[in-house]
CSV table of C-alpha atoms in Angstrom, one decimal:
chain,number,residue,atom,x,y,z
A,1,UNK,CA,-18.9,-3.7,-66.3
A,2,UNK,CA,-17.9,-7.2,-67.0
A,3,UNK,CA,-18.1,-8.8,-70.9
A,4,UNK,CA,-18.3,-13.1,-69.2
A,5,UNK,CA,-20.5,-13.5,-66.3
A,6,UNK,CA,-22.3,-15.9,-64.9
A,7,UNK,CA,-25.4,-17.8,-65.7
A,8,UNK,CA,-26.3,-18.8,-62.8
A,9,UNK,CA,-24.4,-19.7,-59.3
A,10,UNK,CA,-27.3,-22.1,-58.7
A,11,UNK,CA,-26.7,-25.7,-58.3
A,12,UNK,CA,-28.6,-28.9,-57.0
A,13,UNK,CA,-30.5,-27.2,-54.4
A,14,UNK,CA,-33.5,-28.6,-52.9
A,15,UNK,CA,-36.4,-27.2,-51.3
A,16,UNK,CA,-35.6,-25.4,-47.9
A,17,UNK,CA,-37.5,-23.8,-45.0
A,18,UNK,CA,-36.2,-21.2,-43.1
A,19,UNK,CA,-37.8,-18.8,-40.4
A,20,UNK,CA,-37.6,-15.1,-41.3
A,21,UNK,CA,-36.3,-12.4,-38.4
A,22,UNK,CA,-38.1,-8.7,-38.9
A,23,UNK,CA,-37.0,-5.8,-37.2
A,24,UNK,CA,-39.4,-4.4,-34.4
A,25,UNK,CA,-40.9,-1.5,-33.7
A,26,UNK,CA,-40.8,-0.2,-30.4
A,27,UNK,CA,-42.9,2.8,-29.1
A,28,UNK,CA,-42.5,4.6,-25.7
A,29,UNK,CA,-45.7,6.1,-24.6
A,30,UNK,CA,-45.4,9.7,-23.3
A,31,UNK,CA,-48.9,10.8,-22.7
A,32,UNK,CA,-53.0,9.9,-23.3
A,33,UNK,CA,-52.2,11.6,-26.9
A,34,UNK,CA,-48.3,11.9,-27.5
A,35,UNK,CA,-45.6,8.8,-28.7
A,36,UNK,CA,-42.2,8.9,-30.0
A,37,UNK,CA,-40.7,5.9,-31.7
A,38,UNK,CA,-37.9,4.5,-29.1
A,39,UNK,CA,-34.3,4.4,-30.5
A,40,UNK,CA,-34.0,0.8,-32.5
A,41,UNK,CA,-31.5,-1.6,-31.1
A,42,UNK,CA,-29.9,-3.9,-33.9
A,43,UNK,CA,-30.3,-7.4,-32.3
A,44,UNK,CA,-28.1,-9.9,-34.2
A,45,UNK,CA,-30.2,-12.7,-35.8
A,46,UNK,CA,-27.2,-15.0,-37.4
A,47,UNK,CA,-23.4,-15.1,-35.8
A,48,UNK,CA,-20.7,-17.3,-36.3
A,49,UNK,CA,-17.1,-16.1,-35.2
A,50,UNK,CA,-15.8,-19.8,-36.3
A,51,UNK,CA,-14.3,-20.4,-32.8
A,52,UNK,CA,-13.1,-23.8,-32.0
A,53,UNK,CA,-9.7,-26.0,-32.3
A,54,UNK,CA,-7.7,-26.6,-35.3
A,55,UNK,CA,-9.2,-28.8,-38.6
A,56,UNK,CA,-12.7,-28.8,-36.8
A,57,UNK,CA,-15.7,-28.6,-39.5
A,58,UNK,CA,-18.2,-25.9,-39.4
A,59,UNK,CA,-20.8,-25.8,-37.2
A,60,UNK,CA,-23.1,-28.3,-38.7
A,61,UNK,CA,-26.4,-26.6,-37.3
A,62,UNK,CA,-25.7,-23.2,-38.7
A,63,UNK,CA,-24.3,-24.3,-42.2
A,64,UNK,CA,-24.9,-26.9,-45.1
A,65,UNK,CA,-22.0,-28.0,-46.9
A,66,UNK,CA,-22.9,-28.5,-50.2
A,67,UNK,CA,-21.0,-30.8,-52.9
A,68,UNK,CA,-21.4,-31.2,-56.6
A,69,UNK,CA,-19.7,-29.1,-59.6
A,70,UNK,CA,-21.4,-26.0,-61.7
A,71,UNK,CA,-21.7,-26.6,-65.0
A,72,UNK,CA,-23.7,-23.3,-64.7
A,73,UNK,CA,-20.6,-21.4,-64.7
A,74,UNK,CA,-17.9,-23.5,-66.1
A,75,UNK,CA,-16.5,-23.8,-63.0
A,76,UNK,CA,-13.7,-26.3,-62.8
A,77,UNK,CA,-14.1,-27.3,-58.8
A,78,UNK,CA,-15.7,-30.2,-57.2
A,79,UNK,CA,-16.9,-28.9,-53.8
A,80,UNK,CA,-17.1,-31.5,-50.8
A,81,UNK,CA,-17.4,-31.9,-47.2
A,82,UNK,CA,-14.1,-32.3,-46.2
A,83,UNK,CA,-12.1,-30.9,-44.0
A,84,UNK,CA,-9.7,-30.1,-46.3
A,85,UNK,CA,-11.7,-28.1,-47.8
A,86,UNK,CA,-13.3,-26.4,-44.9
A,87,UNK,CA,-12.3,-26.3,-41.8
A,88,UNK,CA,-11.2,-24.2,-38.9
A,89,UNK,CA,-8.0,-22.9,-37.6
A,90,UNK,CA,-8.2,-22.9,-34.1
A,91,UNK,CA,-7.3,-18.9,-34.5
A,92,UNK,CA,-10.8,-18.0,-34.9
A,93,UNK,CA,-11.6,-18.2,-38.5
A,94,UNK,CA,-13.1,-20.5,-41.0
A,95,UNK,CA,-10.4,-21.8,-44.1
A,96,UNK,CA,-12.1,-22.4,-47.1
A,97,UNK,CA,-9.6,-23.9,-49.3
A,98,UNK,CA,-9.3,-25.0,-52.9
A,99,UNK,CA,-7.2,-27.5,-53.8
A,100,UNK,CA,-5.3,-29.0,-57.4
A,101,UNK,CA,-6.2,-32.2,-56.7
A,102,UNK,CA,-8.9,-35.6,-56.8
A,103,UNK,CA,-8.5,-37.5,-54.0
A,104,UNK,CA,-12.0,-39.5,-54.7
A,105,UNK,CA,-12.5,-39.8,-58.5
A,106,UNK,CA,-15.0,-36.8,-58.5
A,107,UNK,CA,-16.5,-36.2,-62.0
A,108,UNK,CA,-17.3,-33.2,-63.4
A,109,UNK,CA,-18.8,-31.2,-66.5
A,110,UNK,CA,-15.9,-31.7,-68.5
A,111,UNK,CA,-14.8,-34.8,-67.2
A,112,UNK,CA,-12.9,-36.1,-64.2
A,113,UNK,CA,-12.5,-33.2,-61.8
A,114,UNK,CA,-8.9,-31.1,-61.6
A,115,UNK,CA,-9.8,-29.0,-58.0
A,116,UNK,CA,-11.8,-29.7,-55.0
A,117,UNK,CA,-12.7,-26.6,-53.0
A,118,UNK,CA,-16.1,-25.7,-50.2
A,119,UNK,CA,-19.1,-23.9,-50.8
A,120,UNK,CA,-21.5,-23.4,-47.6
A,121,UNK,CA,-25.0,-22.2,-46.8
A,122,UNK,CA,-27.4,-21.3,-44.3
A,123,UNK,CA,-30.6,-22.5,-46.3
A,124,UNK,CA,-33.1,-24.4,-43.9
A,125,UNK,CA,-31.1,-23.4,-40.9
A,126,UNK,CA,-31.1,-19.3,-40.9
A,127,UNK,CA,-33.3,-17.0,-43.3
A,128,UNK,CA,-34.3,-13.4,-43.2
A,129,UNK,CA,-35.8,-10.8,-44.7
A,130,UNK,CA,-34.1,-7.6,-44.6
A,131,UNK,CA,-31.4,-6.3,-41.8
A,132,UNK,CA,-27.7,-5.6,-42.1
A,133,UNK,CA,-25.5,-8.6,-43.6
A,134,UNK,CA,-21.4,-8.6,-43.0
A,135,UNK,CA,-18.6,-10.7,-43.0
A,136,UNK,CA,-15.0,-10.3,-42.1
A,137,UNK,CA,-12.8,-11.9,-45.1
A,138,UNK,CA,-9.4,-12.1,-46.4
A,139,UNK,CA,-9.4,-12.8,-50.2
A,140,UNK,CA,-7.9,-15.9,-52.1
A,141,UNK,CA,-5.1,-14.9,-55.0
A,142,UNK,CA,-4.6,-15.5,-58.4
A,143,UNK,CA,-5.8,-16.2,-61.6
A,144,UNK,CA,-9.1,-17.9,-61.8
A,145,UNK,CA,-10.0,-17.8,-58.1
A,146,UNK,CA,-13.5,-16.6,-57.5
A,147,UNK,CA,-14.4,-15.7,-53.9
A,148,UNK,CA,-18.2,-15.0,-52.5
A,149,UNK,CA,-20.3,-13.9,-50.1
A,150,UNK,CA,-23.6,-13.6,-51.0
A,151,UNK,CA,-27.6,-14.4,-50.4
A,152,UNK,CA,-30.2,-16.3,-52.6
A,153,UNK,CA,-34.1,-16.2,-52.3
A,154,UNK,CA,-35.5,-19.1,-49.5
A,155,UNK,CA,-37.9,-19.9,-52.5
A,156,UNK,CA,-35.2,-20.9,-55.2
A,157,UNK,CA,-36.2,-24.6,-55.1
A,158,UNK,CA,-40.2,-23.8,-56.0
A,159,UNK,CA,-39.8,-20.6,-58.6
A,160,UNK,CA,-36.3,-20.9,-59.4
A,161,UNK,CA,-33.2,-18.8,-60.1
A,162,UNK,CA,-33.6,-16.0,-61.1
A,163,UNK,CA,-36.8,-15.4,-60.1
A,164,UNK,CA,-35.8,-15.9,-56.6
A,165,UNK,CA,-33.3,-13.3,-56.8
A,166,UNK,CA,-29.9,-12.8,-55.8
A,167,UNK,CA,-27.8,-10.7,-53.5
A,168,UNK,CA,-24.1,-10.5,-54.2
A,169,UNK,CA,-22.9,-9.0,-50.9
A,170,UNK,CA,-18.8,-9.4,-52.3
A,171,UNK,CA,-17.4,-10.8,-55.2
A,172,UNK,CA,-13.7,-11.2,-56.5
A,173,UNK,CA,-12.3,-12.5,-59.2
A,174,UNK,CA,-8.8,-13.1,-59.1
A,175,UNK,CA,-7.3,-10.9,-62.3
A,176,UNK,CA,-8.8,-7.7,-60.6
A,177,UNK,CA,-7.3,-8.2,-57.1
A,178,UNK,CA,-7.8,-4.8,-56.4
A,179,UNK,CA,-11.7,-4.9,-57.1
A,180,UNK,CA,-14.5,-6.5,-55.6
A,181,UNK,CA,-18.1,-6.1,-57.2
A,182,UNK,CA,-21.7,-6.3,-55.4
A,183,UNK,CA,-24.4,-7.2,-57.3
A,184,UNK,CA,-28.3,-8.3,-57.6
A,185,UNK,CA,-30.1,-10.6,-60.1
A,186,UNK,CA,-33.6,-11.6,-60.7
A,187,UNK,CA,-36.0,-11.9,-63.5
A,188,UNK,CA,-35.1,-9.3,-66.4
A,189,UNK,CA,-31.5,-8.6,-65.0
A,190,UNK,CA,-29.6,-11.7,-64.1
A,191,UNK,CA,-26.5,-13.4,-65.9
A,192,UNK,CA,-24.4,-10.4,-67.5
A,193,UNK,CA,-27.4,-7.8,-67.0
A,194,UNK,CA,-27.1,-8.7,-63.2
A,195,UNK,CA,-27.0,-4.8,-61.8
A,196,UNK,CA,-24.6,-3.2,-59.5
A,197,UNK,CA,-20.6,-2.0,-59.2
A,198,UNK,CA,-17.5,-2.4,-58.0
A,199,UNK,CA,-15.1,-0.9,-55.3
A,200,UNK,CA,-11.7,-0.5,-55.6
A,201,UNK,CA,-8.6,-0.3,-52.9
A,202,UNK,CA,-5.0,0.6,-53.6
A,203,UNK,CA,-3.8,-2.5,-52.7
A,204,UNK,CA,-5.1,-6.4,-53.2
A,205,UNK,CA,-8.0,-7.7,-51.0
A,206,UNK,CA,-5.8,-10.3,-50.4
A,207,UNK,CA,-3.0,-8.4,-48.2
A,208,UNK,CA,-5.3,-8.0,-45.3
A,209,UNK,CA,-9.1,-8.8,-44.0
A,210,UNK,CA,-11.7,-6.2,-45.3
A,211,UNK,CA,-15.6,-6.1,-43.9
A,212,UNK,CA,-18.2,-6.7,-46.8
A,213,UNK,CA,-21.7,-5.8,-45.5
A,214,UNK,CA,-24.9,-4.9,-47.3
A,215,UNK,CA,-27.6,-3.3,-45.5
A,216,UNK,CA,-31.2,-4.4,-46.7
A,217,UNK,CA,-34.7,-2.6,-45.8
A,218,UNK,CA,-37.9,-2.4,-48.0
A,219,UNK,CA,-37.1,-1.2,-51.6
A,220,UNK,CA,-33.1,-0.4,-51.2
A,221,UNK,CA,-29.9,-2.4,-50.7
A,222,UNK,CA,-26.8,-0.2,-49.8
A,223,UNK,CA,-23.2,-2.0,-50.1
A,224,UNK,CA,-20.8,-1.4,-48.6
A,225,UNK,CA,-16.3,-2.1,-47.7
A,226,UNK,CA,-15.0,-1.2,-44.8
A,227,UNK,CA,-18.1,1.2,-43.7
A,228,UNK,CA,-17.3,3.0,-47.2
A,229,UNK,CA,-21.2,3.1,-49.1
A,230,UNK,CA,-20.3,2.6,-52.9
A,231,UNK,CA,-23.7,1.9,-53.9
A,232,UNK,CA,-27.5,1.8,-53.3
A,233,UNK,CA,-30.1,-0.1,-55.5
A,234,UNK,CA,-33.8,0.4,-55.3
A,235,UNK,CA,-36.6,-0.9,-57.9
A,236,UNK,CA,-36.5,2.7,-59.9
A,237,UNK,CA,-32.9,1.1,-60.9
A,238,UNK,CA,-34.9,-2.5,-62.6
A,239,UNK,CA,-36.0,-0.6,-66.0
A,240,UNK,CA,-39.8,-1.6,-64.6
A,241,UNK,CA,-38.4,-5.5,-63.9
A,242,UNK,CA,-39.8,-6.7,-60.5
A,243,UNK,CA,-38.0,-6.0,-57.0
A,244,UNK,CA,-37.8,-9.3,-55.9
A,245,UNK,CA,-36.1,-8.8,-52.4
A,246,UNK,CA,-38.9,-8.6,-50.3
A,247,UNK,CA,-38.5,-11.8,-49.0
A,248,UNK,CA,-35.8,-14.4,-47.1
A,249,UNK,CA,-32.9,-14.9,-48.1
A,250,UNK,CA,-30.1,-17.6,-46.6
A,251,UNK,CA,-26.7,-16.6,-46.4
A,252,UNK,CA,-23.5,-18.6,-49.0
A,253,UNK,CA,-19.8,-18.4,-48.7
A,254,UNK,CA,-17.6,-20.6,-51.7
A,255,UNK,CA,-14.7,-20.4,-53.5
A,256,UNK,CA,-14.5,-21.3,-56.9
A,257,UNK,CA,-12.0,-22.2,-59.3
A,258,UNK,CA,-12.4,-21.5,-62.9
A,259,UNK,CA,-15.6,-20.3,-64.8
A,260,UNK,CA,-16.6,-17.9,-67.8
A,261,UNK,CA,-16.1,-14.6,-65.4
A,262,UNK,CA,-12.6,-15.2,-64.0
A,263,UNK,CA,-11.2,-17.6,-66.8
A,264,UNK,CA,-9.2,-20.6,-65.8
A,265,UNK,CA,-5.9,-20.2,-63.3
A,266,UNK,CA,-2.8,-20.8,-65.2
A,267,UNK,CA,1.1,-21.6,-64.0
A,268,UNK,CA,1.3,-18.5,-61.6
A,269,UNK,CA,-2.2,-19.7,-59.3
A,270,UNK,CA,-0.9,-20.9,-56.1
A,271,UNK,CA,-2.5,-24.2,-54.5
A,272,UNK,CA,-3.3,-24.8,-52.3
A,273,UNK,CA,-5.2,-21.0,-52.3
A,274,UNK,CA,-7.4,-20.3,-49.5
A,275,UNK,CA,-10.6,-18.0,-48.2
A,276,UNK,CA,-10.4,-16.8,-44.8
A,277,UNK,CA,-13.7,-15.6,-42.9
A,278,UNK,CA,-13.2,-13.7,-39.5
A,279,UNK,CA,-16.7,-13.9,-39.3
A,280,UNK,CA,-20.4,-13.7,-40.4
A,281,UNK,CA,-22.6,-11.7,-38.7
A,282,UNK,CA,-26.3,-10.3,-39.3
A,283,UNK,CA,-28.7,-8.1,-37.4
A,284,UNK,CA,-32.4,-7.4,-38.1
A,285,UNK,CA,-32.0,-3.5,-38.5
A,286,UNK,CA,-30.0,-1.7,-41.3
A,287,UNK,CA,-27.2,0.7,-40.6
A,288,UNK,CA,-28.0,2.7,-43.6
């Protein structure tokens, strides 16, 4: 699918804890001898609608704002805590937004640090284990911009990526504006072997908001855009590798700049270039 990908999106993450919401089971008895399994009601576990005035930061108990580069990658970004980097609009969305600039002397892989952009994460605030994962974005634009929504295993600091595995609920990178690609990695099939597809539109991703979901239940993952299923992954997909997504999971959203998948921006990226996020929602029952 892709000839450059990633080594690993990993970077400078500790240990975390995180508490795991499972779906219930709820039985209505009928009779001494008869039951029937009650309809299931989706109850939503995580949900921010990024509500709140103007240049506000994220809600600090809900997300980590992580900073550092990725050497992993090749990524070109420094990403901080800023503001200006993250923030909200006062319309009901989160910004994330990557900027051509260095406003605090951040050093990176390749020296002192062209971009400074926002990556955030859930990990030792929300984790779970299967359910239905979505978010509500509009894309960045242009060359070298890589958006993401995506997951990563609750045990990454102890076993490490990939054996923690890896949920790409929505990538994009910015010379395919037309094409977004979901994807899983763990041990056997991460990096460039990482397994999954793409979906395409007519237009670019970054005209209007689209809904990225995946839904997640023992053995299969289903993606979908816009309630449009392009894809379903179960362990008979792994070549006999393990299934590693039995576990939690915490939720990240970044924006990158730069890297061995997308390739560097050039003269025609606009900056600054933003990510907008309606919202993030997840429930502890799948929809498919």
């Amino acid at each position: 699918m892709r000839s450059t990908r990633r080594l690993s999106r990993r970077f400078r993450l500790g240990t975390v804890l995180g508490a795991v919401s499972a779906a219930a089971l709820t039985t209505l008895v009928v009779g001494p001898a008869q039951a029937s399994d009650a309809p299931q009601v989706a109850a939503v576990t995580f949900e921010d609608n990024f509500d709140g005035p103007s240049g506000a930061p994220v809600d600090g108990g809900k997300w980590l704002t992580e900073t550092g580069d990725n050497v992993n990658n090749h990524e070109r970004q420094y990403y901080t805590t800023s503001t200006s980097n993250a923030a909200l609009d006062g319309q009901g969305n989160l910004v994330i937004t990557a900027r051509r600039e260095n406003p605090a002397n951040y050093q990176c892989w390749y020296g002192t640090c062209e971009y400074t952009s926002a990556r955030l994460n859930t990990s030792g605030r929300f984790t779970q284990t299967y359910g239905h994962f979505e978010a509500r974005i509009k894309m960045s634009r242009g060359q070298g911009m890589w958006p993401a929504f995506w997951m990563l295993g609750d045990d990454i600091g102890n076993v490490g990526w990939p054996q923690s595995g890896e949920i790409d609920v929505m990538e994009n990178v910015g010379f395919e504006p037309s094409a977004v690609h979901g994807t899983i990695h763990g041990p056997g099939y991460s990096g460039s072997a990482g397994i999954g597809s793409a979906y395409s539109i007519g237009g670019a991703f970054a005209d209007d908001f689209h809904t990225f979901a995946v839904d997640w239940s023992p053995g299969k993952i289903v993606w979908s855009v816009d309630g449009n299923v392009y894809q379903t992954r179960t362990p008979a997909d792994l070549n006999g590798n393990q299934w590693v997504f039995d576990k939690p999971f915490f939720l990240i959203l970044n924006l990158a700049v730069g890297g061995y998948w997308p390739g560097d921006p050039d003269g025609s990226t606009p900056f600054p270039n933003t990510l907008v996020v309606d919202y993030v929602r997840v429930t502890d029952t799948p929809e498919h």
